[in-house]
Coordinates of C-alpha atoms in Angstrom, one line a residue:
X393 CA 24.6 -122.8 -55.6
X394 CA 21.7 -124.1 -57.9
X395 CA 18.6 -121.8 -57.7
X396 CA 15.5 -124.6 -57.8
X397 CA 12.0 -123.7 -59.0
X398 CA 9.2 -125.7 -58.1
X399 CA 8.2 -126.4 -61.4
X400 CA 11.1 -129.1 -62.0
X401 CA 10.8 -128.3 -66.1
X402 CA 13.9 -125.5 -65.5
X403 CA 16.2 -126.9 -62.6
X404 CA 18.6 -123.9 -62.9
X405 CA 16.3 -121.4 -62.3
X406 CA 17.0 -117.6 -62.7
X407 CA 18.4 -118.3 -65.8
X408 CA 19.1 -114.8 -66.5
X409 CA 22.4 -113.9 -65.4
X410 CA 22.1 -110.4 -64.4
X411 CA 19.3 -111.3 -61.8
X412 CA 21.5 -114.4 -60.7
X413 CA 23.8 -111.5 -59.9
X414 CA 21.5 -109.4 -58.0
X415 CA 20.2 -112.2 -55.8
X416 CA 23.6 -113.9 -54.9
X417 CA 25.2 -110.4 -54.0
X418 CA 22.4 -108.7 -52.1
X419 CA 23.1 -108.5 -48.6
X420 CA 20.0 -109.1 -47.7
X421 CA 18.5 -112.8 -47.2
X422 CA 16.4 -113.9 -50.1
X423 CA 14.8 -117.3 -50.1
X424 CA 12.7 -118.6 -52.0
X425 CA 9.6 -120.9 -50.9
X426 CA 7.1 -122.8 -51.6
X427 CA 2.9 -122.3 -51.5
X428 CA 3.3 -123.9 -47.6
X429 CA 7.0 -122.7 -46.4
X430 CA 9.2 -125.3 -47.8
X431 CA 12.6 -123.5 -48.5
X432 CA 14.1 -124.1 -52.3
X433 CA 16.7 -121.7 -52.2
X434 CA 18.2 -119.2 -50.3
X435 CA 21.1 -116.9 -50.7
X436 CA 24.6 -116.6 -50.1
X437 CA 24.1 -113.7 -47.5
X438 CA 21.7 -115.8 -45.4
X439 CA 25.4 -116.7 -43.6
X440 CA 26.2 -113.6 -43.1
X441 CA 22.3 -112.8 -41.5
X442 CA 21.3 -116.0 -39.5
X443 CA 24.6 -118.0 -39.7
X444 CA 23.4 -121.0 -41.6
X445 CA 24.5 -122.1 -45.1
X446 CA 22.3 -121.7 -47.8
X447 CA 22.3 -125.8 -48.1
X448 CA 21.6 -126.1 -44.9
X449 CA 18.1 -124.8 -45.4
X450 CA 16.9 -125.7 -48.7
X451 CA 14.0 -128.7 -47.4
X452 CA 13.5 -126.7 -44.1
X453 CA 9.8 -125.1 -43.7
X454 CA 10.7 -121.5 -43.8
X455 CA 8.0 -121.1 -40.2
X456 CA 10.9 -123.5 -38.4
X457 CA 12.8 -120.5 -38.3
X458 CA 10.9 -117.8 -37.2
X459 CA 9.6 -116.9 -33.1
X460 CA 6.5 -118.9 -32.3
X461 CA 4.4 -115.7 -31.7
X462 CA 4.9 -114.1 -35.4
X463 CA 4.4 -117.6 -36.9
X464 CA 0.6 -116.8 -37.4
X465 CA 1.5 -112.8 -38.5
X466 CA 3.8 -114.5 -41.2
X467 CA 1.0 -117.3 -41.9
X468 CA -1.8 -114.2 -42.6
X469 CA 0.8 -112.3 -44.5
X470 CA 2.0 -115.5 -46.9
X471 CA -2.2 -115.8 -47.3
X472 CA -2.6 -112.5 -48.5
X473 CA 0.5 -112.6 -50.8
X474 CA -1.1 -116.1 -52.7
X475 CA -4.9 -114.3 -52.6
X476 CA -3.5 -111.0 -54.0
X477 CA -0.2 -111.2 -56.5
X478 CA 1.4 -110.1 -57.9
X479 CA 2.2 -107.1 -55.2
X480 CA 4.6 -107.1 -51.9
X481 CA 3.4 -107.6 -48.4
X482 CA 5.3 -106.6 -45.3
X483 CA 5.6 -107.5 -41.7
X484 CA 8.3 -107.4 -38.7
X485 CA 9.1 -110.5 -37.5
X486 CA 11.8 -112.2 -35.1
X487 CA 13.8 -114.9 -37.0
X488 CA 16.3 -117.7 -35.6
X489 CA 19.9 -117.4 -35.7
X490 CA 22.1 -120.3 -36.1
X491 CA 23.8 -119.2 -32.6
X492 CA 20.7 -119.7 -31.1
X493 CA 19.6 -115.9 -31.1
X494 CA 16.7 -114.4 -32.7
X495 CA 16.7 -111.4 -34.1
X496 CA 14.6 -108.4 -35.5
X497 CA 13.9 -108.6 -39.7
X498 CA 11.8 -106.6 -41.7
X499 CA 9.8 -109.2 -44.4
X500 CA 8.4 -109.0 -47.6
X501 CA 6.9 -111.5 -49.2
X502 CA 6.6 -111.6 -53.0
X503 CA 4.0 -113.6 -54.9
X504 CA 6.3 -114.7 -58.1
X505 CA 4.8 -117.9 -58.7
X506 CA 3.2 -116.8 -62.1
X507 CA 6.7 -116.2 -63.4
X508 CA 8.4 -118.9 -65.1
X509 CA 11.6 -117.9 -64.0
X510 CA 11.2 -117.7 -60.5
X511 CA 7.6 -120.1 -59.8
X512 CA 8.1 -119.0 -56.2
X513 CA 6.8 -117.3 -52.8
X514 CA 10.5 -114.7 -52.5
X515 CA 11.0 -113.6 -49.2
X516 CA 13.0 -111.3 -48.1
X517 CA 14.2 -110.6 -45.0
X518 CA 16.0 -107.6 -44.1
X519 CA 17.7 -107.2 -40.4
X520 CA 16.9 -104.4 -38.1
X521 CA 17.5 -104.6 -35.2
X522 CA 19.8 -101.5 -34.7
X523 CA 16.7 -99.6 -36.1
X524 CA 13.9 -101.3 -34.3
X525 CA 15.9 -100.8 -30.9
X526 CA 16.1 -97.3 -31.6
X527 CA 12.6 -96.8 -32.6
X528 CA 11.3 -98.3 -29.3
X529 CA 13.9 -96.6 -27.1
X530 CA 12.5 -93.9 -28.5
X531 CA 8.6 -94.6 -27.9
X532 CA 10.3 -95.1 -24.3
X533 CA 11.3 -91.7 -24.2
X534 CA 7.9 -90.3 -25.6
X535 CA 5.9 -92.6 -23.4
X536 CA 8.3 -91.5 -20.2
X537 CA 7.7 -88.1 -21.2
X538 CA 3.7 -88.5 -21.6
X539 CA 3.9 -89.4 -17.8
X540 CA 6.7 -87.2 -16.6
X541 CA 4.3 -84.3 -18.1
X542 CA 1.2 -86.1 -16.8
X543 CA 3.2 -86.1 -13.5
X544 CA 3.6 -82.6 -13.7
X545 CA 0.3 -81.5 -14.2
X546 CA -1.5 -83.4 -11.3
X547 CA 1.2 -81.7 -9.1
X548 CA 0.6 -78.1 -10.6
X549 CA -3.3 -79.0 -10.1
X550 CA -2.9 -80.1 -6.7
X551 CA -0.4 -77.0 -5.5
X552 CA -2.6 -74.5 -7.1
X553 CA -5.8 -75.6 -5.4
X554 CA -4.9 -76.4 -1.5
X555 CA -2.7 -73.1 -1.8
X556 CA -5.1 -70.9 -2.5
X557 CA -7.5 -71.3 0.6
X558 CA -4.4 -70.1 3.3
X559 CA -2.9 -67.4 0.8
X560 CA -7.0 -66.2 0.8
X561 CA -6.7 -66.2 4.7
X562 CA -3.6 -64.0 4.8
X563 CA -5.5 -61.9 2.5
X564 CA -8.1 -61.3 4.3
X565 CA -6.3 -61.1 7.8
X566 CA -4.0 -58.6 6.8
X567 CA -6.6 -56.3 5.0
X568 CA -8.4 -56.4 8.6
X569 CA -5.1 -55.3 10.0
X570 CA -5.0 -52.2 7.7
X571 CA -8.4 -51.1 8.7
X572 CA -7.5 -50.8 12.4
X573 CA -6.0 -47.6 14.0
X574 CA -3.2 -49.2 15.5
X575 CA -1.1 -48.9 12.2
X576 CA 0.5 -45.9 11.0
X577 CA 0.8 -45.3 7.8
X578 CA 3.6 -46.3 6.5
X579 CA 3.1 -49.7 8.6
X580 CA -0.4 -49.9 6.5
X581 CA 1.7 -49.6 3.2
X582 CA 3.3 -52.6 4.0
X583 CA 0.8 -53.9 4.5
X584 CA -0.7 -53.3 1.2
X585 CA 2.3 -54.8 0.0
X586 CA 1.6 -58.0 1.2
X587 CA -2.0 -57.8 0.2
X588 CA -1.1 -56.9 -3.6
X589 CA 1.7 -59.8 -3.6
X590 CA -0.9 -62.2 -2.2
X591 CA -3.6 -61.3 -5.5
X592 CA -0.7 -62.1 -7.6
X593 CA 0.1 -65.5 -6.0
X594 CA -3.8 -66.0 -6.1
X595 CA -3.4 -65.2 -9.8
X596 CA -0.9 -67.3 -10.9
X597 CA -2.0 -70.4 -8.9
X598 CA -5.8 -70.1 -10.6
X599 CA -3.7 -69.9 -14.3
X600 CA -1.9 -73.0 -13.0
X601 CA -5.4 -74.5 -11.8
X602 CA -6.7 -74.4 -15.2
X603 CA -3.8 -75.0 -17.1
X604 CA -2.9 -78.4 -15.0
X605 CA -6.9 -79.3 -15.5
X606 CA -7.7 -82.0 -17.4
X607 CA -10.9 -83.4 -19.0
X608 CA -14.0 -81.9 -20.9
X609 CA -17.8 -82.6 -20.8
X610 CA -18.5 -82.8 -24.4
X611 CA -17.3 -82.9 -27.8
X612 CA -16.4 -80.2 -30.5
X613 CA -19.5 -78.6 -31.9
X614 CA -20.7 -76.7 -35.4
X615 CA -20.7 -73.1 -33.6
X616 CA -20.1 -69.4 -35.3
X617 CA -17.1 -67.2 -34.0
X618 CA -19.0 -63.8 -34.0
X619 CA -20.8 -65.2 -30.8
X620 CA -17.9 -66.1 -29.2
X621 CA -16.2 -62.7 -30.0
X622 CA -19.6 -60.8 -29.4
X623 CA -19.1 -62.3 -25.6
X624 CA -15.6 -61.1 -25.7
X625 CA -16.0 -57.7 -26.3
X626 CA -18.6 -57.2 -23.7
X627 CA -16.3 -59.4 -21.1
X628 CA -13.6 -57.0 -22.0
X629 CA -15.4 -53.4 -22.4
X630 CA -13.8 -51.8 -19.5
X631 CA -10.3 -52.6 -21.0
X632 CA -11.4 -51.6 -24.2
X633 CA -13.0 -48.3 -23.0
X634 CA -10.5 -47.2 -20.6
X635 CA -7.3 -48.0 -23.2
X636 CA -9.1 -46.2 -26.0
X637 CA -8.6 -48.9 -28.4
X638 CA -10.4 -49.6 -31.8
X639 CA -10.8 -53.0 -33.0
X640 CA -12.3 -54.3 -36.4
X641 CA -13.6 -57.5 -37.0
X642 CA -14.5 -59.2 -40.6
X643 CA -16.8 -61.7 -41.3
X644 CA -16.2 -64.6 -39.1
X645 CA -16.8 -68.3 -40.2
X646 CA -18.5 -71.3 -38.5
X647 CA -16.0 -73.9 -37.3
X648 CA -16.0 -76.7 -35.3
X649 CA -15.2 -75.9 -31.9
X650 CA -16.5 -75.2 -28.1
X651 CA -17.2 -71.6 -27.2
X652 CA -16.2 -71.5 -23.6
X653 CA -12.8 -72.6 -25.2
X654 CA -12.3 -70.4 -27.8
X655 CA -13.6 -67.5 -25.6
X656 CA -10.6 -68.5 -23.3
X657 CA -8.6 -68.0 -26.4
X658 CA -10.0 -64.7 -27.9
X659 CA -10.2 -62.9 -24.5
X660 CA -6.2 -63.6 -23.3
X661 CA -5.1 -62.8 -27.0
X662 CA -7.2 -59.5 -27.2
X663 CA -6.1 -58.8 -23.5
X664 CA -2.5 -59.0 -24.7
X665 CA -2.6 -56.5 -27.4
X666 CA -4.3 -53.8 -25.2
X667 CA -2.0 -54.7 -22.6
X668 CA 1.3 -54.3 -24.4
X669 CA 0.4 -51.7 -26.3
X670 CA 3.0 -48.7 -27.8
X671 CA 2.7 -45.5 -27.7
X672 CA 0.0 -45.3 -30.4
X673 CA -3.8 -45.6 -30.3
X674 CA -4.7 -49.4 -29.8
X675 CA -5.7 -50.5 -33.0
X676 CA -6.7 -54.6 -33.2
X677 CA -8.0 -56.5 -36.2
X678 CA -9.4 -59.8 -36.6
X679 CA -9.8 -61.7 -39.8
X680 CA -10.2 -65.2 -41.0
X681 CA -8.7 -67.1 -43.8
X682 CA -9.7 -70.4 -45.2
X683 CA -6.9 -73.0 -45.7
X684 CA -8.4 -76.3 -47.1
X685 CA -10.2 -78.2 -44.3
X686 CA -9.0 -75.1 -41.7
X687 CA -9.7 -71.4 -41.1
X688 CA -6.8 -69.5 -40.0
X689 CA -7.8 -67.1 -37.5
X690 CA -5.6 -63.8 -37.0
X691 CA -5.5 -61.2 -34.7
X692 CA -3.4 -58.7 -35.4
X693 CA -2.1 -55.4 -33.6
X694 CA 0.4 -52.4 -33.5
X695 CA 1.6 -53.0 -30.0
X696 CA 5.2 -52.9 -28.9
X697 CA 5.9 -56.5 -31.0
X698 CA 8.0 -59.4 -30.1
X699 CA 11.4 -60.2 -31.3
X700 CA 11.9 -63.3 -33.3
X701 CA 13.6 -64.9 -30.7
X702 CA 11.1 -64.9 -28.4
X703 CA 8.3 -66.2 -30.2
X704 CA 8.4 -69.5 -29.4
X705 CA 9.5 -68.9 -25.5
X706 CA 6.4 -66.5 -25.1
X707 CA 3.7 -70.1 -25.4
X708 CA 5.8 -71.7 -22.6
X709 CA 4.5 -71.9 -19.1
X710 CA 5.3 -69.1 -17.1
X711 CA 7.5 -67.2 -19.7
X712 CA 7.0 -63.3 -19.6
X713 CA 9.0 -60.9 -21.6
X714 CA 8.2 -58.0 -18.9
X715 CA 8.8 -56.7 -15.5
X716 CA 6.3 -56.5 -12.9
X717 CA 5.4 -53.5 -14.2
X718 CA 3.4 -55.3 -16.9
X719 CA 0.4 -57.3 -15.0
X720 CA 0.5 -61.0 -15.8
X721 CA 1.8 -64.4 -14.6
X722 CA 2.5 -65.9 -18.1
X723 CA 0.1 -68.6 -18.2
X724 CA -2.1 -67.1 -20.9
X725 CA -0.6 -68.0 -24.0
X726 CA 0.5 -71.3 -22.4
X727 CA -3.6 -71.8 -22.1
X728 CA -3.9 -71.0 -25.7
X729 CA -1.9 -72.9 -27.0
X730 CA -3.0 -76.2 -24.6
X731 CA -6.2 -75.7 -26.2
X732 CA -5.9 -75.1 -29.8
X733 CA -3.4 -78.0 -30.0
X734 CA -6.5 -80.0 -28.2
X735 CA -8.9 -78.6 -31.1
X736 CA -6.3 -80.0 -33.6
X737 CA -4.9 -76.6 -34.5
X738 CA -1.5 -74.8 -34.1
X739 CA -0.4 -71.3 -32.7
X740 CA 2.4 -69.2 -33.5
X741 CA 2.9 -65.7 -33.9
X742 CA 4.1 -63.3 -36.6
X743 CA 6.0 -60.1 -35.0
X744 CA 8.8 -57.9 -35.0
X745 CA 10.1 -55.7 -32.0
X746 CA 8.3 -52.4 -32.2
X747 CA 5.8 -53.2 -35.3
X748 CA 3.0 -55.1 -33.8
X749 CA 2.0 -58.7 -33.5
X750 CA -0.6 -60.9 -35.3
X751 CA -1.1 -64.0 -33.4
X752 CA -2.7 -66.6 -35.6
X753 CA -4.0 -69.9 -35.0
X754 CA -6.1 -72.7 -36.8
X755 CA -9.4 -74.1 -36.4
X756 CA -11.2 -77.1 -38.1
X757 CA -13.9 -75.4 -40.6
X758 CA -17.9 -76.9 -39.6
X759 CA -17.6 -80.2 -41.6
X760 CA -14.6 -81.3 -40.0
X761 CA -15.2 -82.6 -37.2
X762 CA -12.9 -83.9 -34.9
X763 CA -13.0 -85.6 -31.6
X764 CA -10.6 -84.5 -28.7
X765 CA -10.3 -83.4 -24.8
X766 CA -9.8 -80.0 -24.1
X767 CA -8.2 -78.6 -20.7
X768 CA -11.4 -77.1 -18.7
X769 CA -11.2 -74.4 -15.9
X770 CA -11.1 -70.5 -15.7
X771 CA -8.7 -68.7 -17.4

């Protein structure tokens, strides 16, 4: 096959031998083209790719061949390639097979037409459709899952708020029972039974109730932490008082977030360590590490720990660790973690069994603000 230039003055073209090489070996279709399409050359692969002969293109506008709706994609790209050489320019587009198929190629376009050896627009096209299919089924998948877990939520919202009026009613009808004389004692313990089990249910369908809520009436905002935890502390005094526990706090930084929020967080991590606590005096600390554009918050504490294994099962929905000797539903961390993904931020904890935890998480420092919608509700 004779490689043309436009020029006419060197009708072999890629005179070097080496690159004549390259070209006629590559499996991938190279043709070269002219400042408006017209094919001069294209390689040996290009049967192989799209099932024509390289002869039987060379004349053929280079657009003939390619779907009708990335014509004008390839037109913009083929634009920007003449306005800016000498550099590449890339798009996906769907090109005609001799079999009357189109498929999938990745194209680059190559401005060489200030090099006397070439004089040329080279195009590459490279076919993927195996890849593209996969990438899409798997944007399928993702978008399948956004709903399923969209799906999910409105259900969780809608169970845990026309649930709770009726289990309120039993509630309240059976603590009426227990205040009657008609029941014996051990007839009243029962009842109690049913009245504890009912606060739990109540319990767990208000963590669902905010964790399944969506939505949130404002935007990240400049704020300082030590408010936030000053609210904390007072919110959680009677813990702190009746547990005995001692907890430090170092200078906290401003950040970018919503108090209500991060009160959510600071009060069910806090609650945590008190409540699994070891043997020990409660001890907690709080500190604060800056990490580029982030503060890392930690709250660390000697209670009981969590094995390794656990620690990415404990931020699931409904996951606990403990008996129903330990209060709890295991929504908290779930909650947690739903919001400071929503601030932009990740969770994890650090812990082994028996030598406390330090849950950490990050937070955008003041000057980075970022936009997002953060689950609303109580926690």
């Amino acid at each position: 096959m004779t490689l043309r230039s436009p020029g006419g003055d060197n009708p072999g073209g890629f005179s070097v031998p080496s690159f004549r090489a390259l070209v006629e070996n590559c499996s991938d279709v190279i043709t070269l083209v002219t400042t408006t399409g017209e094919i001069l050359y294209s390689s040996a692969s290009t049967a192989k790719v799209l099932g024509y002969s390289p002869e039987e293109l060379v004349g053929r506008n280079a657009f003939d061949l390619i779907h009708s709706e990335d014509r004008e994609p390839l037109r913009k790209v083929l634009g920007d390639s003449l306005a800016n050489p000498p550099g590449s320019h890339q798009l996906e587009a769907r090109v005609h097979q001799k079999a009357g198929k189109w498929c999938w190629a990745e194209t680059t376009l190559s401005n060489l037409l200030a090099e006397p050896k070439v004089a040329a627009v080279v195009i590459n096209f490279r076919e993927i459709g195996a890849r593209r299919e996969a990438r899409v089924q798997k944007q399928n998948q993702s978008d399948d899952l956004a709903r399923s877990n969209s799906d999910l939520e409105d259900f969780a919202y809608a169970v845990a708020h026309d649930l709770q009026e009726p289990l309120r009613s039993i509630s309240m009808f059976t603590e009426l029972l227990m205040q009657g004389s008609t029941l014996d004692s051990y007839s009243k313990m029962r009842a109690k039974f049913i009245v504890d089990g009912v606060a739990r249910m109540i319990a767990l369908l208000e963590g669902l109730h905010a964790f399944a809520l969506r939505g949130f009436d404002g935007v990240p905002r400049p704020m300082h932490l030590d408010s936030v935890l000053a609210e904390v502390l007072e919110n959680l005094a009677y813990a702190i008082s009746t547990s005995n526990a001692t907890i430090t706090i170092d200078a906290m930084p401003r950040v970018q977030g919503n108090e209500r929020q991060l009160l959510r967080v600071f009060q069910n991590l806090i609650s945590n360590a008190i409540k699994y606590r070891s043997t020990a005096p409660v001890r907690i600390h709080i500190s604060a590490q800056r990490q580029q554009t982030d503060w890392i918050i930690r709250i660390q504490d000697n209670g009981i720990g969590i094995a390794p294994e656990h620690h990415e099962q404990i931020f699931s929905l409904l996951k606990r660790l403990h008996g129903e000797e330990t209060a709890g539903a295991g929504i908290g961390l779930a909650i947690c973690k739903k919001i400071i993904e929503a601030l932009g931020g990740t969770i994890w904890v650090e812990s082994e069994f028996g030598k406390g935890s330090s849950f950490c998480f990050t937070i955008a420092a003041e000057s980075e603000h970022k936009e997002c919608t953060l689950p609303s509700g109580n926690g």
